[in-house]
Short mmCIF file of C-alpha atoms and ligand atoms in Angstrom, two decimals:
data_model
loop_
_atom_site.label_atom_id
_atom_site.label_comp_id
_atom_site.label_asym_id
_atom_site.label_seq_id
_atom_site.Cartn_x
_atom_site.Cartn_y
_atom_site.Cartn_z
CA MET K 1437 56.27 110.67 156.59
CA SER K 1438 58.30 110.40 153.54
CA GLY K 1439 62.13 110.39 153.61
CA LEU K 1440 62.32 109.62 157.24
CA ALA K 1441 63.60 106.52 158.90
CA ALA K 1442 60.51 105.95 160.93
CA ALA K 1443 60.14 102.46 162.53
CA LEU K 1444 56.97 103.64 164.25
CA ASP K 1445 55.34 104.97 161.13
CA PRO K 1446 55.25 101.59 159.35
CA GLN K 1447 54.72 101.57 155.56
CA GLY K 1448 54.57 97.74 154.94
CA PRO K 1449 53.59 94.51 156.65
CA GLY K 1450 57.10 93.77 157.93
CA ALA K 1451 57.61 97.14 159.66
CA ARG K 1452 53.99 96.99 160.92
CA ALA K 1453 54.53 93.67 162.69
CA ALA K 1454 57.63 95.03 164.36
CA ALA K 1455 55.83 98.29 165.39
CA ASP K 1456 52.92 96.42 166.80
CA LEU K 1457 55.30 94.30 169.02
CA TRP K 1458 57.10 97.40 170.13
CA TRP K 1459 53.83 99.04 171.23
CA LEU K 1460 52.76 95.96 173.08
CA MET K 1461 56.03 95.69 174.88
CA LEU K 1462 55.84 99.47 175.82
CA GLY K 1463 52.32 99.03 177.03
CA LEU K 1464 53.15 95.98 179.21
CA GLY K 1465 56.34 97.55 180.45
CA THR K 1466 54.47 100.68 181.46
CA ALA K 1467 51.74 98.87 183.18
CA VAL K 1468 54.16 96.80 185.24
CA PHE K 1469 56.22 99.94 186.15
CA VAL K 1470 53.11 101.86 187.20
CA LEU K 1471 51.84 98.93 189.31
CA PHE K 1472 55.21 98.46 191.12
CA ALA K 1473 55.80 102.18 191.49
CA GLY K 1474 52.30 102.35 193.13
CA LEU K 1475 52.93 99.40 195.40
CA LEU K 1476 56.37 100.92 196.38
CA ALA K 1477 54.80 104.30 197.23
CA PHE K 1478 52.07 102.56 199.13
CA GLY K 1479 54.50 100.63 201.26
CA LEU K 1480 56.71 103.73 201.85
CA LEU K 1481 53.75 105.96 202.93
CA ARG K 1482 51.86 103.42 204.97
CA ARG K 1483 52.18 104.25 208.57
CA ARG K 1484 54.90 102.03 210.07
CA ARG K 1485 53.91 99.70 212.89
CA SER K 1486 55.98 99.75 215.94
CA ASP K 1487 57.14 96.09 215.49
CA PRO K 1488 58.01 95.58 211.89
CA VAL K 1489 58.75 91.77 212.41
CA VAL K 1490 56.16 89.55 210.64
CA ASP K 1491 55.32 86.95 213.04
CA ASP K 1492 51.68 85.92 212.70
CA ALA K 1493 50.93 83.19 210.24
CA ALA K 1494 48.20 85.13 208.42
CA GLU K 1495 50.49 88.05 207.65
CA ARG K 1496 53.11 85.63 206.38
CA ARG K 1497 50.62 84.02 203.99
CA VAL K 1498 49.79 87.57 202.55
CA VAL K 1499 53.52 88.32 201.98
CA THR K 1500 54.07 84.96 200.28
CA ARG K 1501 51.09 85.55 197.97
CA TRP K 1502 52.59 88.99 196.89
CA ILE K 1503 55.86 87.39 196.12
CA VAL K 1504 54.39 84.55 194.13
CA LEU K 1505 51.97 86.80 192.23
CA GLY K 1506 54.34 89.66 191.54
CA GLY K 1507 57.59 87.69 191.23
CA VAL K 1508 56.46 84.60 189.46
CA VAL K 1509 52.99 84.62 187.99
CA MET K 1510 53.07 88.19 186.50
CA PRO K 1511 56.53 87.99 184.87
CA LEU K 1512 55.57 84.59 183.52
CA LEU K 1513 52.29 86.06 182.06
CA VAL K 1514 54.12 88.97 180.53
CA ILE K 1515 56.85 86.68 178.99
CA VAL K 1516 54.23 84.34 177.52
CA VAL K 1517 52.18 87.22 175.98
CA VAL K 1518 55.34 88.79 174.50
CA PHE K 1519 56.62 85.44 173.24
CA GLY K 1520 53.32 84.72 171.57
CA ALA K 1521 53.25 88.20 169.97
CA THR K 1522 56.85 87.66 168.79
CA LEU K 1523 55.91 84.37 167.07
CA GLN K 1524 52.98 86.06 165.42
CA GLY K 1525 55.22 88.91 164.21
CA MET K 1526 57.86 86.46 162.89
CA ALA K 1527 55.11 84.63 160.90
CA ALA K 1528 54.21 88.00 159.33
CA THR K 1529 57.78 88.47 158.05
CA PRO K 1530 58.42 85.69 155.65
CA MET K 1531 61.95 84.25 155.07
CA SER K 1532 61.36 83.98 151.33
CA ALA K 1533 59.04 85.52 148.85
CA ALA K 1534 56.48 83.71 146.61
CA ALA K 1535 57.72 82.38 143.25
CA GLY K 1536 57.74 85.17 140.69
CA ALA K 1537 58.54 87.93 143.17
CA LEU K 1538 60.86 90.71 142.14
CA ARG K 1539 64.48 89.85 142.99
CA ILE K 1540 66.97 92.49 143.99
CA GLU K 1541 70.63 91.93 145.02
CA VAL K 1542 72.12 94.42 147.39
CA VAL K 1543 75.86 94.38 148.14
CA GLY K 1544 77.31 96.43 150.96
CA HIS K 1545 80.51 98.28 150.49
CA GLN K 1546 82.48 100.67 152.71
CA PHE K 1547 80.46 102.86 152.54
CA TRP K 1548 77.84 102.56 149.84
CA TYR K 1549 75.33 100.00 148.36
CA GLU K 1550 75.60 98.30 145.12
CA ILE K 1551 72.17 97.22 143.74
CA HIS K 1552 71.37 94.70 141.04
CA TYR K 1553 68.08 93.73 139.40
CA PRO K 1554 69.33 90.42 137.93
CA ASP K 1555 66.31 89.55 136.01
CA GLN K 1556 66.14 92.90 134.35
CA GLY K 1557 69.83 93.49 133.83
CA VAL K 1558 69.88 96.65 135.79
CA VAL K 1559 72.61 97.88 138.16
CA THR K 1560 72.55 101.03 140.27
CA ALA K 1561 73.92 102.34 143.56
CA ASN K 1562 72.59 103.84 146.74
CA GLU K 1563 68.98 104.17 145.51
CA LEU K 1564 66.65 101.19 145.64
CA HIS K 1565 63.40 101.40 143.65
CA LEU K 1566 60.60 98.96 144.32
CA PRO K 1567 56.92 98.75 143.23
CA VAL K 1568 54.31 99.07 145.84
CA GLY K 1569 51.88 96.26 146.79
CA ARG K 1570 54.29 93.52 145.74
CA GLU K 1571 56.73 91.35 147.72
CA VAL K 1572 60.32 92.03 146.97
CA GLU K 1573 63.01 89.51 147.77
CA LEU K 1574 66.30 91.16 148.69
CA GLU K 1575 69.46 89.05 148.64
CA LEU K 1576 71.92 90.83 150.97
CA THR K 1577 75.76 90.32 150.86
CA SER K 1578 78.89 92.31 151.52
CA ASP K 1579 81.93 92.96 149.52
CA ASP K 1580 84.11 93.72 152.53
CA VAL K 1581 83.17 93.77 156.25
CA VAL K 1582 79.85 93.15 157.90
CA HIS K 1583 77.12 95.76 157.26
CA SER K 1584 73.43 95.60 158.35
CA PHE K 1585 70.59 96.47 156.00
CA TRP K 1586 67.74 98.30 157.61
CA VAL K 1587 64.76 100.31 156.15
CA PRO K 1588 62.93 101.15 159.35
CA ALA K 1589 59.76 102.22 157.61
CA LEU K 1590 59.48 98.87 155.72
CA GLY K 1591 60.90 96.12 157.85
CA GLY K 1592 63.46 94.66 160.24
CA LYS K 1593 67.17 94.78 159.89
CA LEU K 1594 69.39 91.99 158.59
CA ASP K 1595 73.15 91.58 158.40
CA MET K 1596 74.95 91.87 155.13
CA LEU K 1597 77.80 89.33 155.37
CA PRO K 1598 80.63 88.56 153.02
CA ASP K 1599 80.20 85.15 151.40
CA HIS K 1600 76.89 84.36 153.08
CA PRO K 1601 73.69 85.76 151.30
CA ASN K 1602 70.81 86.65 153.68
CA THR K 1603 67.30 87.04 152.28
CA LEU K 1604 65.00 89.75 153.36
CA VAL K 1605 61.41 90.13 152.03
CA LEU K 1606 60.05 93.63 152.04
CA GLN K 1607 56.76 95.13 150.87
CA ALA K 1608 55.79 98.76 150.64
CA ASP K 1609 52.06 99.54 150.67
CA GLU K 1610 52.14 103.18 149.67
CA PRO K 1611 54.40 105.15 147.23
CA GLY K 1612 56.98 107.17 149.23
CA GLU K 1613 60.64 107.69 149.91
CA HIS K 1614 62.29 106.00 152.97
CA ARG K 1615 65.66 106.42 154.38
CA SER K 1616 67.72 103.29 155.11
CA GLN K 1617 70.76 103.29 157.44
CA CYS K 1618 73.52 100.90 157.75
CA ALA K 1619 72.95 99.35 161.29
CA GLU K 1620 76.32 97.64 161.95
CA PHE K 1621 79.46 99.58 162.59
CA CYS K 1622 81.54 99.19 159.53
CA GLY K 1623 84.18 101.81 159.54
CA LEU K 1624 84.76 105.52 159.70
CA GLN K 1625 81.70 106.58 157.51
CA HIS K 1626 79.34 103.96 159.01
CA ALA K 1627 76.89 106.54 160.16
CA ARG K 1628 76.80 108.09 156.63
CA MET K 1629 76.16 104.85 154.83
CA GLY K 1630 72.72 105.62 153.72
CA LEU K 1631 70.41 104.39 151.05
CA VAL K 1632 67.20 105.94 149.63
CA VAL K 1633 64.43 103.49 149.10
CA VAL K 1634 61.90 104.73 146.57
CA ALA K 1635 58.52 102.81 146.59
CA GLU K 1636 56.52 103.72 143.61
CA GLU K 1637 53.39 102.70 141.60
CA PRO K 1638 54.04 99.72 139.27
CA ASP K 1639 53.84 101.95 136.16
CA ASP K 1640 56.39 104.36 137.50
CA PHE K 1641 58.62 101.54 138.61
CA ASP K 1642 58.43 99.94 135.10
CA ALA K 1643 59.36 103.44 133.65
CA TRP K 1644 62.31 103.75 135.95
CA LEU K 1645 63.47 100.17 134.94
CA ALA K 1646 63.16 101.02 131.31
CA ALA K 1647 65.12 104.20 131.69
CA GLU K 1648 67.83 102.35 133.58
CA GLN K 1649 68.07 99.75 130.73
CA ASP K 1650 68.69 102.46 128.18
CA GLU K 1651 72.37 103.34 127.72
CA PRO K 1652 72.95 106.93 128.56
CA ALA K 1653 73.27 108.81 125.28
CA THR K 1654 75.25 111.79 126.81
CA ALA K 1655 78.20 109.48 127.70
CA ALA K 1656 78.77 108.01 124.31
CA ALA K 1657 78.71 111.49 122.63
CA ASN K 1658 81.23 113.14 124.93
CA GLY K 1659 84.82 112.42 123.87
CA ARG K 1660 86.41 115.27 125.93
CA GLY K 1661 84.71 114.04 129.19
CA ALA K 1662 85.75 110.43 128.52
CA GLU K 1663 89.36 111.72 128.22
CA VAL K 1664 89.07 113.58 131.60
CA PHE K 1665 87.54 110.44 133.14
CA ASP K 1666 90.54 108.36 132.17
CA ALA K 1667 93.19 111.03 132.85
CA ALA K 1668 91.84 111.91 136.30
CA GLY K 1669 91.94 108.20 137.32
CA CYS K 1670 88.18 107.72 137.69
CA ALA K 1671 88.30 104.65 135.55
CA THR K 1672 90.66 102.91 138.19
CA CYS K 1673 87.55 102.09 140.16
CA HIS K 1674 84.50 103.25 138.28
CA ALA K 1675 83.15 101.59 135.13
CA PRO K 1676 82.53 104.25 132.44
CA PRO K 1677 78.93 105.67 132.49
CA ASP K 1678 77.96 103.89 129.25
CA SER K 1679 78.78 100.54 130.60
CA GLU K 1680 76.22 98.44 132.44
CA THR K 1681 78.45 96.75 134.87
CA GLY K 1682 79.00 97.49 138.52
CA GLY K 1683 82.50 97.33 139.88
CA ASP K 1684 84.63 98.45 142.79
CA ALA K 1685 82.86 101.76 142.91
CA PRO K 1686 79.29 102.94 142.36
CA THR K 1687 78.11 102.58 138.80
CA LEU K 1688 77.76 105.89 136.97
CA GLY K 1689 75.30 105.32 134.21
CA ASP K 1690 72.28 106.76 136.03
CA LEU K 1691 74.22 108.99 138.44
CA ALA K 1692 72.68 112.30 137.41
CA ASP K 1693 69.17 110.85 137.94
CA ARG K 1694 69.70 109.76 141.43
CA ARG K 1695 68.40 111.71 144.31
CA THR K 1696 71.48 111.81 146.41
CA LEU K 1697 75.25 111.76 146.20
CA ALA K 1698 77.76 110.01 148.50
CA ALA K 1699 75.32 107.25 149.73
CA GLY K 1700 72.44 109.40 150.85
CA MET K 1701 74.55 112.25 152.16
CA LEU K 1702 74.14 115.21 149.63
CA PRO K 1703 71.28 116.32 147.52
CA ASN K 1704 72.35 115.32 143.99
CA ASN K 1705 72.92 118.43 141.75
CA ARG K 1706 75.57 119.67 139.58
CA GLU K 1707 77.32 121.85 142.22
CA ASN K 1708 77.45 119.13 144.83
CA ALA K 1709 78.64 116.61 142.25
CA ALA K 1710 81.59 119.01 141.37
CA ASP K 1711 82.44 119.52 145.10
CA TRP K 1712 82.34 115.85 145.67
CA ILE K 1713 84.61 114.98 142.74
CA ARG K 1714 87.10 117.77 143.68
CA ASP K 1715 87.49 116.75 147.28
CA PRO K 1716 85.43 113.82 148.60
CA GLN K 1717 87.62 113.41 151.62
CA ALA K 1718 86.71 116.98 152.92
CA ILE K 1719 83.03 115.91 152.70
CA LYS K 1720 83.28 112.29 153.85
CA PRO K 1721 86.73 111.52 155.36
CA GLY K 1722 87.65 107.92 155.04
CA VAL K 1723 85.85 107.12 151.79
CA GLU K 1724 87.92 105.31 149.19
CA MET K 1725 87.54 107.96 146.54
CA PRO K 1726 90.54 110.18 146.13
CA SER K 1727 90.44 114.01 145.12
CA ALA K 1728 90.65 115.04 141.61
CA ALA K 1729 92.45 118.31 140.71
CA LEU K 1730 90.55 119.41 137.60
CA THR K 1731 90.32 122.71 135.91
CA ASP K 1732 86.90 124.34 135.44
CA HIS K 1733 86.87 123.19 131.84
CA GLU K 1734 87.78 119.68 132.72
CA MET K 1735 85.15 119.59 135.34
CA ASP K 1736 82.48 120.86 132.90
CA ALA K 1737 83.42 118.10 130.49
CA LEU K 1738 83.42 115.51 133.13
CA LEU K 1739 80.00 116.53 134.58
CA ALA K 1740 78.54 116.60 131.01
CA TYR K 1741 80.00 113.12 130.54
CA LEU K 1742 78.32 111.95 133.77
CA GLY K 1743 74.91 113.36 132.39
CA TYR K 1744 74.61 116.62 134.45
CA ALA K 1745 72.94 119.36 132.40
CA GLU K 1746 74.67 122.85 132.35
CU1 CUA O 1055 77.98 99.79 156.67
CU2 CUA O 1055 77.88 100.39 158.83
#
């Protein structure tokens, strides 16, 4: 079920443990509900006796037994089973990956994700690539307020806090694309703080890393686009596309190759990129990016500079 945020269609061990626990709790909850609804119906439909007062000792013992069984023993049993399954699920979601695991740093911003592969010298935004069949250790932080990182198809959610890195270990079993959603209210565009997670075969992942490591050739060769980039004020927040650094705003070196624009909101193509640059506030009110009044010629030069083909 590619592209969906499907916690009940787990694609990795972390999400599978959470989904198994969910189904167990649903099953137990349903069984208890059906049992008690049945007893309630039985009690209501049973012909009433003329004298409802329980006075003989044998009947009192029956009532006490129902209360002890239904009110003490059964809840205790359910809680013990769920607790045991929870411990088992927690054991299946490790707090740190084995030595040599791929490390990725993810920094939350209002309202986008900055992504670093520190050992490979790669920085990108809003699109997280990982190889299948291998544990990945994510170090989660925030640049501003509290966000929460959650890829439902791959694992549980974990807060992204300023000044306190949290570690999340994820593994994808199959190639596919998964949607991630910020899960902690963080401002006006919290609901549209999305991330695309691309799980791919190790060869494809290595090819992606290699492409990321190459400096984009288009940017260096485009003087006019660089002028527009500076004149329109883009450089105030964004590092130029031929730089390999991150910054206050999403890195632009690989922008044209990403699947989405505006943190998972728009399909990435030339037309949407132009609309986004002209008036981001109309598309996503509250983002920090201001509008840029550009002529068509300036926009063409800028889009070429950013790597979009005509
Ligand atoms: Cu970031 Cu909600």
